[in-house]
Every structure is written in structure tokens, then in C-alpha cells.
Coordinates of C-alpha atoms in Angstrom, one line a residue:
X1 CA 104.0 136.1 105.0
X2 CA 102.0 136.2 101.7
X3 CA 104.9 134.7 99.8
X4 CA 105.0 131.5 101.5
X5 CA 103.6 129.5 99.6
X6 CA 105.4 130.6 96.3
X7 CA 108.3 130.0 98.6
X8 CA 107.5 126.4 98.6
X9 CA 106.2 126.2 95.3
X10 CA 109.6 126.6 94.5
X11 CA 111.1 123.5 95.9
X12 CA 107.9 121.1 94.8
X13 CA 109.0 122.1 91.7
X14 CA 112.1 120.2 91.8
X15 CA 110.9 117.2 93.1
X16 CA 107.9 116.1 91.6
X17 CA 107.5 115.4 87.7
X18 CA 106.3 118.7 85.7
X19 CA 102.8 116.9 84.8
X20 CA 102.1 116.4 88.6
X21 CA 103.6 119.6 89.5
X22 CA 100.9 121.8 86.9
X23 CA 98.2 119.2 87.7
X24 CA 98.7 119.1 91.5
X25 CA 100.3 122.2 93.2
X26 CA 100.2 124.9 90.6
X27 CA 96.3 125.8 90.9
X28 CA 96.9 125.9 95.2
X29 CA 96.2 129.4 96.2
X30 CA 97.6 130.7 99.7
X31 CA 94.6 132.6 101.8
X32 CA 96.4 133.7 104.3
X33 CA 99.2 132.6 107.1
X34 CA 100.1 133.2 110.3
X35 CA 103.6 131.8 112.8
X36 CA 102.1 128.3 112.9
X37 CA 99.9 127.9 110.2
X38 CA 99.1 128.8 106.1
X39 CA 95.7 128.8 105.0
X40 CA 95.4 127.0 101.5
X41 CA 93.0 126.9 98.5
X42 CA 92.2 123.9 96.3
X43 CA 89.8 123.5 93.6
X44 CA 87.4 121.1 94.6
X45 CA 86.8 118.3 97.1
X46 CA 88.2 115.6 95.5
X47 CA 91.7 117.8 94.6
X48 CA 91.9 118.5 98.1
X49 CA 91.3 114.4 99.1
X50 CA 93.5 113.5 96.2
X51 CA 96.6 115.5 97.9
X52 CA 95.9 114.9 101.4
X53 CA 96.4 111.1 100.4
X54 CA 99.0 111.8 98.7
X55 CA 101.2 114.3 99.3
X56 CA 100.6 115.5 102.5
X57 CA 104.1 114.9 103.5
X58 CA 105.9 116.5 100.1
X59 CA 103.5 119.5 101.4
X60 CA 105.0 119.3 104.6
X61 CA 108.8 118.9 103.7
X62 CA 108.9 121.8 101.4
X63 CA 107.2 124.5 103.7
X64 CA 109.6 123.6 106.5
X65 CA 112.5 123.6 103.7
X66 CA 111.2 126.8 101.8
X67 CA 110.6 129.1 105.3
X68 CA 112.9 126.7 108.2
X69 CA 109.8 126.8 110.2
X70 CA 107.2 123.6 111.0
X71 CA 103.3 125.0 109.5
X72 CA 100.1 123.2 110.0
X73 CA 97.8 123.4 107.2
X74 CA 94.5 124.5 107.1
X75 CA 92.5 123.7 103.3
X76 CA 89.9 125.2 102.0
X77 CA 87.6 124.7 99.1
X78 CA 87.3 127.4 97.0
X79 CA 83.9 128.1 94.6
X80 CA 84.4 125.5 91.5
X81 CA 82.1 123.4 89.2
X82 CA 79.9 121.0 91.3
X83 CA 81.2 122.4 94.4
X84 CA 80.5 124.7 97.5
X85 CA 82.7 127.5 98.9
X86 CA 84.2 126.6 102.5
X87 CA 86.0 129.7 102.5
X88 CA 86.5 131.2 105.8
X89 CA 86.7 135.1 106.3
X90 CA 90.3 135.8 106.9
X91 CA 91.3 135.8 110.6
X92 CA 93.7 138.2 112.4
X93 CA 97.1 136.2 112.2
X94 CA 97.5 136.9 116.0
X95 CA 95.1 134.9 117.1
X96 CA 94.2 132.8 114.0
X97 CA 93.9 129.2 115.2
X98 CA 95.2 125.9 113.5
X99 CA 93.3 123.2 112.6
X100 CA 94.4 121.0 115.4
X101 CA 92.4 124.0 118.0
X102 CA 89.6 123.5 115.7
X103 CA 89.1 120.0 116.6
X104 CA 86.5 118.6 119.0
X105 CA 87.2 116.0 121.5
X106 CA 85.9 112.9 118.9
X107 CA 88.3 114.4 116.4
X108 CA 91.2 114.3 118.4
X109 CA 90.4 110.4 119.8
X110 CA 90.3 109.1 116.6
X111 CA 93.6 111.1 115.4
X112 CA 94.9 109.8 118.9
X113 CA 93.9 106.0 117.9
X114 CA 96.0 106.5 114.8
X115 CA 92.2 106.7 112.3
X116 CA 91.4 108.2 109.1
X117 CA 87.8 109.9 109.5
X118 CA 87.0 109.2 105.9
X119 CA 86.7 105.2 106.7
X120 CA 83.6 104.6 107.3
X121 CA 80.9 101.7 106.8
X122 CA 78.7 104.4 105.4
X123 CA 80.7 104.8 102.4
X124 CA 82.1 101.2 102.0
X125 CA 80.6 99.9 98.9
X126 CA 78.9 96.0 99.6
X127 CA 79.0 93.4 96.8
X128 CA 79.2 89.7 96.7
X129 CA 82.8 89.9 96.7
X130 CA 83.2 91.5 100.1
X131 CA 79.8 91.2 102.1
X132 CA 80.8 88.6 104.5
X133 CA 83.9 90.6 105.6
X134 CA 81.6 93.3 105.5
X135 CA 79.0 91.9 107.9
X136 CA 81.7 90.3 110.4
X137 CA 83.4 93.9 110.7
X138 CA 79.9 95.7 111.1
X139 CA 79.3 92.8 113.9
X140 CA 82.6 93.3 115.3
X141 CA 82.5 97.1 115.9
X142 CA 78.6 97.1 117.0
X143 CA 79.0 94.1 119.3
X144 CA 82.6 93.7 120.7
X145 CA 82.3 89.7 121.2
X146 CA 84.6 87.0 121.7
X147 CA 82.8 84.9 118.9
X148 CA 84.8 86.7 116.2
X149 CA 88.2 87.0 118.5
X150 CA 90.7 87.9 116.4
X151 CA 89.0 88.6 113.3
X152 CA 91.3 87.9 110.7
X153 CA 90.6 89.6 107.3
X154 CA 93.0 88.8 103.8
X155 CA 92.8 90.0 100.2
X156 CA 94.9 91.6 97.5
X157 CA 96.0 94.8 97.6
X158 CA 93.4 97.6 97.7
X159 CA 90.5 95.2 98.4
X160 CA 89.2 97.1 101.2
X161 CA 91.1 95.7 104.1
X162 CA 92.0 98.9 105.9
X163 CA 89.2 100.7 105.0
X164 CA 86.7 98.0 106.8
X165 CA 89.5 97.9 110.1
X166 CA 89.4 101.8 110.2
X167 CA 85.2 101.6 110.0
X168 CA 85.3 99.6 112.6
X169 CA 87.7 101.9 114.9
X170 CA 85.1 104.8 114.1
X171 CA 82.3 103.1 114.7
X172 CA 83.4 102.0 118.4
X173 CA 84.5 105.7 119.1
X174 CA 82.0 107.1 117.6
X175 CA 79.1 104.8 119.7
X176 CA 81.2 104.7 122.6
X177 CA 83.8 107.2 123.7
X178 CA 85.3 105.5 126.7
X179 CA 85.9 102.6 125.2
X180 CA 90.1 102.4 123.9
X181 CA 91.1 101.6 120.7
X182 CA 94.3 102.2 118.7
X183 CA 95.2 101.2 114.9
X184 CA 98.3 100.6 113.6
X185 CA 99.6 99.5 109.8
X186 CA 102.1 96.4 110.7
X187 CA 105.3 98.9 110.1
X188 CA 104.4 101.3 112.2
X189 CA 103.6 98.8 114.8
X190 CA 107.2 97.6 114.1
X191 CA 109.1 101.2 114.4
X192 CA 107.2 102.0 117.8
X193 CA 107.8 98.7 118.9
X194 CA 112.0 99.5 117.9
X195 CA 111.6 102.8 118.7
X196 CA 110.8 102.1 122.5
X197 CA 113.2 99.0 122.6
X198 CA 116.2 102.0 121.7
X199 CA 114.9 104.6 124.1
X200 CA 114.1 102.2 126.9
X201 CA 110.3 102.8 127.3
X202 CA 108.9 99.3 126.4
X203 CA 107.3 99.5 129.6
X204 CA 105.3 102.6 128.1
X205 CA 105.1 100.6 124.9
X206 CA 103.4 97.1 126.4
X207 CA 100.9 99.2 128.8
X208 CA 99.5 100.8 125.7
X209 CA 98.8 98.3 123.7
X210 CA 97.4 95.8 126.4
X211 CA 95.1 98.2 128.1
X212 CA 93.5 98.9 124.9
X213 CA 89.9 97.6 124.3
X214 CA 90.1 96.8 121.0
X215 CA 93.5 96.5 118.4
X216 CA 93.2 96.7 115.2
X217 CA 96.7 95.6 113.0
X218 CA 96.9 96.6 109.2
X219 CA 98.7 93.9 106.8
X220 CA 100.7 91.7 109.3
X221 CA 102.0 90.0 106.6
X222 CA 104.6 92.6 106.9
X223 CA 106.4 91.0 110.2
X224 CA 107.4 88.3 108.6
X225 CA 111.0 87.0 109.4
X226 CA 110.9 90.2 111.9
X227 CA 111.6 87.7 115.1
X228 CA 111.1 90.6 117.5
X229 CA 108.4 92.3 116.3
X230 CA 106.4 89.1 116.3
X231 CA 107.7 88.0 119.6
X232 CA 105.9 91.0 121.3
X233 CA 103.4 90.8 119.3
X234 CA 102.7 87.3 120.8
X235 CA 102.7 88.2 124.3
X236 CA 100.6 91.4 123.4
X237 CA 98.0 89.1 121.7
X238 CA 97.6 86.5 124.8
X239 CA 97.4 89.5 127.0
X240 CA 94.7 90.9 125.5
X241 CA 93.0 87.7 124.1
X242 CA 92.9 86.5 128.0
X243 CA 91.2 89.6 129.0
X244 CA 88.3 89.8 126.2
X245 CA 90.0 92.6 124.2
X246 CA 89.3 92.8 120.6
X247 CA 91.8 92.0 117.7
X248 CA 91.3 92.8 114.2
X249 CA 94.4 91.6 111.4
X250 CA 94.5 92.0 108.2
X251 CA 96.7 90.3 105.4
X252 CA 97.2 90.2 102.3
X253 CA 97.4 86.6 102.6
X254 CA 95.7 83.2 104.7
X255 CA 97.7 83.1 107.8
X256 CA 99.0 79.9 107.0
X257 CA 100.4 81.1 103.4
X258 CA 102.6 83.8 105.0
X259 CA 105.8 83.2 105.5
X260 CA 108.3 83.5 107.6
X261 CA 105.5 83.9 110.1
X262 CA 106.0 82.2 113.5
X263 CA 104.0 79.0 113.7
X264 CA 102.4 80.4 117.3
X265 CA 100.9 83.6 115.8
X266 CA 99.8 81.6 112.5
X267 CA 97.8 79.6 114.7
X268 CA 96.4 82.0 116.8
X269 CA 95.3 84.5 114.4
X270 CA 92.8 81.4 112.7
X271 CA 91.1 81.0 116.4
X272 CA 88.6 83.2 115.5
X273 CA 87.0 84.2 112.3
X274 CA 88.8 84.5 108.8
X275 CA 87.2 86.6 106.1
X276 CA 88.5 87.1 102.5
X277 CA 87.4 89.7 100.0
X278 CA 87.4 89.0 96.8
X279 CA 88.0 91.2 93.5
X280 CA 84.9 93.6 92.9
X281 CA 83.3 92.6 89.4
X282 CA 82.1 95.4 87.0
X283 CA 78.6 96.2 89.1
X284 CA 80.8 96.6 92.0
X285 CA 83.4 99.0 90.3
X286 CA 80.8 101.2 88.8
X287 CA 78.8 101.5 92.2
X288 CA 82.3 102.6 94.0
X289 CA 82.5 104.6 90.9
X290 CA 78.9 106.4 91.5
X291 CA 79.7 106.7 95.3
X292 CA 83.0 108.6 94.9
X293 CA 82.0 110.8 92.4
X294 CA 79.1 111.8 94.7
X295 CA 81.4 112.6 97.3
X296 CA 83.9 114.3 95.0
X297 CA 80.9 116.6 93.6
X298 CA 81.6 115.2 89.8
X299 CA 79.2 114.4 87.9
X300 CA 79.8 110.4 86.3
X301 CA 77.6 109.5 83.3
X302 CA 77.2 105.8 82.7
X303 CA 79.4 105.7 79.6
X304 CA 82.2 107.2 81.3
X305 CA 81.7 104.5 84.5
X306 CA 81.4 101.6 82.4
X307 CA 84.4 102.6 80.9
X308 CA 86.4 103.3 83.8
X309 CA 85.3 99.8 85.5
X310 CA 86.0 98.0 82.4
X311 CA 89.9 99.4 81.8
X312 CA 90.7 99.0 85.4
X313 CA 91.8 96.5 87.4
X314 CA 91.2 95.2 91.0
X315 CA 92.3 97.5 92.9
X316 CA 90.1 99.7 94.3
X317 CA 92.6 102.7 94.6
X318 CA 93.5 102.5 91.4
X319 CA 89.9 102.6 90.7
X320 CA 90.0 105.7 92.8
X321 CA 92.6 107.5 91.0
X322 CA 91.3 107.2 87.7
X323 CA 88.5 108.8 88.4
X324 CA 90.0 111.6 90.7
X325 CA 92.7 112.3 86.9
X326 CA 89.3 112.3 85.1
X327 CA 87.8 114.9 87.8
X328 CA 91.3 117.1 87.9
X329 CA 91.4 117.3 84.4
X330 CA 88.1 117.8 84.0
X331 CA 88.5 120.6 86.1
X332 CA 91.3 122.8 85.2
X333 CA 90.3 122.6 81.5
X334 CA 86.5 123.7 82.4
X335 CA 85.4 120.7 80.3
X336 CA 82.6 118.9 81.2
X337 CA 83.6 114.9 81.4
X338 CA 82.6 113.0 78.8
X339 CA 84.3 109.6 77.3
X340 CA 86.5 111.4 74.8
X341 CA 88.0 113.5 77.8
X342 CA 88.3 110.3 80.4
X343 CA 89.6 108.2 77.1
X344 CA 92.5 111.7 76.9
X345 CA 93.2 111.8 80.0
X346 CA 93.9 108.6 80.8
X347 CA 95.3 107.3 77.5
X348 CA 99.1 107.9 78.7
X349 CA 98.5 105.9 82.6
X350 CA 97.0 103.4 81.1
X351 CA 99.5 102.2 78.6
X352 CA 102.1 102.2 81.1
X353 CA 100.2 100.9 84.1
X354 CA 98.3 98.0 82.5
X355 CA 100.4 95.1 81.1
X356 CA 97.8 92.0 80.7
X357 CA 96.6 90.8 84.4
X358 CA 97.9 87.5 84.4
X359 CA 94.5 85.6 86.6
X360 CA 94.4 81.7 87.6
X361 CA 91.5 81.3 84.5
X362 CA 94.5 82.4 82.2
X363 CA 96.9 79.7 83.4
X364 CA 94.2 77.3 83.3
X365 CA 93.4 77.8 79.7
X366 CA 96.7 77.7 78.7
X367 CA 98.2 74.9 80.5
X368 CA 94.8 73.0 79.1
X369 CA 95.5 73.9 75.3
X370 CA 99.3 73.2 75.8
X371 CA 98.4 69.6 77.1
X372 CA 95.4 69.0 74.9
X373 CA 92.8 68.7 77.6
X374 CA 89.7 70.6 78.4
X375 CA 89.9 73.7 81.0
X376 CA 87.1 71.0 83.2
X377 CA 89.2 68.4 83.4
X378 CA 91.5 70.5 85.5
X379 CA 88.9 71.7 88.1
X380 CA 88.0 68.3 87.9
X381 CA 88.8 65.8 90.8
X382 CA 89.8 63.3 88.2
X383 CA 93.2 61.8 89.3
X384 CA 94.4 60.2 85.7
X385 CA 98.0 60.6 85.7
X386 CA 97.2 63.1 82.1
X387 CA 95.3 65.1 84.1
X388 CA 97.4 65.4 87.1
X389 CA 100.5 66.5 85.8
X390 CA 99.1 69.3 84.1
X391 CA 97.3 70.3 86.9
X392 CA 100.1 70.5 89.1
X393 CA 102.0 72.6 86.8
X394 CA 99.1 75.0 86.3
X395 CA 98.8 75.1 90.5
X396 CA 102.7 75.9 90.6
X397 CA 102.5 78.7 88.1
X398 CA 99.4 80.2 90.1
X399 CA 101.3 79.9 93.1
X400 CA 105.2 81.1 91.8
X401 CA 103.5 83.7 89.1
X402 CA 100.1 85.6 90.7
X403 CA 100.8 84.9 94.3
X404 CA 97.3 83.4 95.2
X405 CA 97.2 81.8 98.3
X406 CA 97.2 78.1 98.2
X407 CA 93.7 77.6 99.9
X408 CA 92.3 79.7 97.2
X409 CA 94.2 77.7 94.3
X410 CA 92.7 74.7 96.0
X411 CA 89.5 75.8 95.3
X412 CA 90.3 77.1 91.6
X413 CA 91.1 72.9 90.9
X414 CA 88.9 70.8 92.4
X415 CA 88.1 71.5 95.8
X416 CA 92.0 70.6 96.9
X417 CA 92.9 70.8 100.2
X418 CA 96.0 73.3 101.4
X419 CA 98.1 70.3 101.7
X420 CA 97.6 69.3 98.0
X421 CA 98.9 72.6 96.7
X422 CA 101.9 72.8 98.8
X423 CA 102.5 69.5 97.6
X424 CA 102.3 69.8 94.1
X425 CA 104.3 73.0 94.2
X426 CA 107.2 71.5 95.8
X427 CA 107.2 68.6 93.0
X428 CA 106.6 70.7 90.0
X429 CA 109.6 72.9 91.6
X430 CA 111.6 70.0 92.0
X431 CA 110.9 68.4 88.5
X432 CA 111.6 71.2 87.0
X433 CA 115.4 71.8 88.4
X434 CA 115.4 67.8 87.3
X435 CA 113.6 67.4 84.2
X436 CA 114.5 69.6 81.1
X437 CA 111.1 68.2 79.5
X438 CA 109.0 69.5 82.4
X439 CA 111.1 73.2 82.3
X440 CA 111.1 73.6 79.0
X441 CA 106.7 72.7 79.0
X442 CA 106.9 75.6 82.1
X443 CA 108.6 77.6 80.2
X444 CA 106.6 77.0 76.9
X445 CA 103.6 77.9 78.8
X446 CA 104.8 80.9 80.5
X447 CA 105.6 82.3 77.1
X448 CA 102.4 82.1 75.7
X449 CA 100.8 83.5 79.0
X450 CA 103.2 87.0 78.0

């Protein structure tokens, strides 16, 4: 059994990219293995959370290929810069046991809710852009209330979002054993849901989910146009909404810009309490920085945060990953990191990953100089028709070309109401399939914005 590992080495090799392959799997070390379960060595902490995130099912698939046998896998943390030894003494492989035996009874509720243990409200980082989200979730998982019923949280992507629903589903376990929660992304909601529907155990299905204390539902954004899924999904929420259970959403959008979602659950999910979080500035991203690298063991000089704050974008993982490439590299070359080896190591992801963010201020500025009126004059509530033609075409382009929700480009121009947006959409859309002046101005526009 000491070759297992090579064994699966093997067949990563061919289906991951070379870089990954010597960045990621070559310096893995196998400890020792039993029927049921291999025994692994990583580097450091932050290797180890970097491919449990990331490639825990690659790990998986190519063990079961490599041996035709199903292995749990137990990590451990070998002695590295910045880092302690976890190592355990080698057990007998008759009786050695697998990290599932290991578990207590917490462990295995919050696996059983469907959690991530690393989510917690300990290591969220608050700023300005997400402290009322913050605050409401905190509320929500220390004092289960009807006042925020559902809680409805939206942002981009990596924002937060499921990090503050799984907080929350810790929190309540953690305080409170006896009290039921479960946590689902929207797609996995959606197979189960099919899944129980094909094999005829709905009933199984529906006495889950409504004798649950509190439901939490990651990115429902994701049902829309799926008729069924939201259908149960409706009855599911009024059951539980009648009986004082908790429910916590999440979206990448304001329930009334998703589409394709059913007017019913639209309205419902805004009964409660709606939260947004908003891109984290510079302070924000060197703070998550700082926090990270703290629980990564890596030690993260100002220069090389600033730098890594100011090159990235909004999205927190990405944030993440940067610094977790700057902390593998780092590693394996015995270098200590300074701004020369996080400008190296990322020089080749950056280039390919960061095309100019196209933001709302962008299309502002533009669609201002091509009209020959100031950036103010469009957040203005001025209604002259040389103003207002502009600014509909600017709140189109927002809308058709960054995706941002229209409540939140009605507050980028003026204060407008939802309606207004949705309104001067639909005309610039129109105008443009009937005017060849307006398209070719879009089109102008758009090709300075490139």
C-alpha cells in the first residue's frame, strides 16, 4: 500500500496542466494507508486549504481510478516555514481510523447540515461595504426572529454571500445543538429536489426541508426559468414562513432583477430584510489580506499587500488565490516573499485574468465626454432632453454590459427609481434596433470603453 499515491500521481498527471501538477500534487507525500483510508502530507496550512477547495474531488477520482477502491483522506501538515507539525505517529493499518471516526458529534451536524467549518463570523472581515449584511446575519444567527424573515442578501460574485449564510449555520449549531438547520447552494437544492421526484421519495424530500429550524439557500438566482424547482420551493417557503422557521437567500442579484423568477417567490423573498454588500475598497482588501495570511502562517509585509489589493479586483477569492500562489511559491522555492517574488509569481495570471474592469464610473465618463456634458449632469436629476438621452444610454450600457442591478443603477444617476431604469433600457433598446444614429453613438461609446 505504500505506492498508492504514486499510483494516483500518475493519473493527475494527465489531467491537470503541468504548472498546477508540480505546484499542487508533486510536493504531496503519502504517510501511510490502510483499506479505507491514505494518510497525506502537505507543506503548509494554506497548501492544504488551497486543495481542499479546490481539488478535493480530482483527489478523489484518481485514487478510486489509480487503486479501483473508494479512500478517505486524512491530511496532515508536515514541519515547513511559519508552520507547525501535525504529524501523527503512524497507526497500525488494522485498526487505523478515518477521519470521519475522528469526528465529534458538532462535527458531524454541521457536515450533516451541508456547512463548511471554516465560515465563520470570526474570520469575516467587516468594512463599510458589507457591515450591514454583516450585522443582520450576526442578528439572525444569535436571535432567530421573525423581524428579519427571510433575510435576503445580494452581491457580485465572491462578495461574501456564502461565507456570512454558512457563519450563520455555525453559529446556531454551535450555540444551540438541538436546534435543525440545513444549507444548500441553489443547484444542489435543485438535484435533490429531482433526484427525489425520480426515485419517488418527495415525501422524504418535503419533511426535511420543512421540519428544519432554520434554511439557509445559496444564490437562488440559479432557479430561474426552473418552474419546478421554484414551485416547491414556494410551498417549502410558506410552510416554514407560517411556522416561524428561519430563511436566509442569497443572490447575486435584487429579487426583483432576476429573471425568469416567478412573481410569487420575487415577492416573498423582499418580506423581510434585504442586504447588499458592496465591493471591498483597498483598506478592506489589505485587512482580508492580513487575516488570511495569519491563518495561512505567511508572513505579508505591507508592500507586498498594497500591491496585491491594488492589482486585484472585487472578488474576494480571487483576492484569496493570489495570495495563496504568492504563499505556494513562496514555499517551494524557500524564498522569503517579497514584491519582486509576488510581482514573478503572479506576472503570467495577471495578464491573462485582468482585461480592464469595465465599472458604471467608466460608462459615465465616457458617455459624458462623447455627448459633451459633465459626468454631474448625469447623476443629476436634471430632465433637459441633452441630458436625458445620454443618461439613458449610459443606464442601458450599465445594465446590457456590467450586469448591475437596476436599483443600484438608479442610485448611480440620480436617485432613479427601479421603474425608471427598466424604462429607459427598454427605449435605448428599442432606439437602437430603430435608429442607426443612436447605434452607431452605442457603439462609438462601447469602443472607446475597450
Amino acid at each position: 500500500m505504500n505506492d498508492i499515491w504514486q499510483k494516483s500521481l500518475l493519473v493527475v498527471k494527465h489531467r491537470v496542466d503541468p504548472r498546477v501538477f508540480d505546484t499542487w500534487f508533486k510536493p504531496i507525500k503519502q504517510l501511510a494507508a490502510n483499506e479505507t483510508s491514505i494518510e497525506l502530507e502537505v507543506p503548509n496550512r494554506f497548501f492544504l486549504e488551497w486543495l481542499k477547495d479546490n481539488y478535493t474531488p480530482l483527489l478523489q477520482d484518481s485514487l478510486k481510478e489509480a487503486t479501483k477502491r473508494e479512500y478517505s483522506i486524512v491530511w496532515r501538515i508536515g514541519k515547513d516555514k511559519g508552520s507547525v507539525s501535525i504529524r501523527a505517529h503512524p497507526l497500525p493499518e488494522s485498526n487505523k481510523p478515518s477521519s470521519n471516526a475522528s469526528e465529534n458529534a458538532s462535527d458531524r451536524i454541521v457536515k450533516e447540515a451541508g456547512l463548511a467549518q471554516k465560515y465563520t463570523f470570526e474570520n469575516f472581515v467587516v468594512g463599510s461595504n458589507n457591515e450591514f449584511a454583516h450585522a443582520a446575519c450576526f442578528a439572525v444567527a444569535n436571535h432567530l426572529s421573525s423581524k428579519y424573515n427571510p433575510l435576503f442578501l445580494y452581491s457580485g460574485a465572491g462578495l461574501g454571500k456564502t461565507h456570512l449564510l454558512q457563519a450563520i449555520g455555525n453559529r446556531v449549531i454551535h450555540n444551540r445543538h438541538t436546534i435543525k438547520v440545513y444549507y444548500y447552494t441553489s443547484e444542489r437544492f435543485m438535484n435533490e429536489f429531482i433526484n427525489c421526484v425520480r426515485h419517488e421519495k418527495m415525501t422524504d424530500f418535503k419533511n426535511k426541508l420543512r421540519n428544519t429550524d432554520i434554511l439557509l439557500i445559496d444564490d437562488v438566482q440559479f432557479w430561474a426559468g426552473k418552474e419546478g424547482t421554484q414551485e416547491e420551493f414556494f410551498h417549502t417557503f410558506n410552510a416554514l414562513y407560517d411556522s416561524h422557521r428561519q430563511i436566509v437567500l442569497s443572490s447575486d442579484k435584487y429579487p426583483k432583477d432576476i429573471r425568469g423568477l416567478d412573481d410569487r417567490l420575487r415577492s416573498r423573498f423582499a418580506w423581510g430584510l434585504i442586504a447588499d454588500i458592496q465591493p471591498p475598497g483597498t483598506e478592506v482588501k489589505i485587512a482580508i489580506l492580513k487575516k488570511k495570511a495569519e491563518e495561512y502562517g505567511i508572513t505579508l509585509s505591507d508592500d507586498v499587500a498594497n500591491y496585491l489589493a491594488a492589482i486585484s479586483g472585487t472578488n474576494i477569492r480571487e483576492l484569496e488565490g493570489y495570495l495563496i500562489r504568492v504563499g505556494a511559491v513562496s514555499s517551494l522555492s524557500g524564498k522569503d516573499i517579497t514584491l519582486n517574488l509576488a510581482k514573478d509569481a503572479l506576472k503570467n495570471i495577471i495578464v491573462e485574468s485582468h482585461p480592464k474592469v469595465l465599472t458604471i464610473e467608466d460608462i459615465q465618463e465616457a458617455v459624458a465626454k462623447f455627448f459633451n456634458i459633465k459626468v454631474s449632469d448625469l447623476r443629476s436629476k436634471r430632465r433637459h432632453q441633452n441630458i436625458a438621452l445620454p443618461r439613458q444610454i449610459a443606464m442601458y450600457l450599465a445594465r446590457e454590459y456590467i450586469n448591475a442591478s437596476f436599483s443600484v443603477i438608479g442610485e448611480l444617476f440620480g436617485g432613479k427609481d427601479h421603474s425608471t431604469v427598466i424604462h429607459a433600457c427598454k427605449k435605448v433598446k428599442k432606439n437602437i434596433d430603430s435608429s442607426p444614429e443612436i447605434r452607431k453613438s452605442v457603439e462609438s461609446i462601447m469602443s472607446r470603453l475597450k
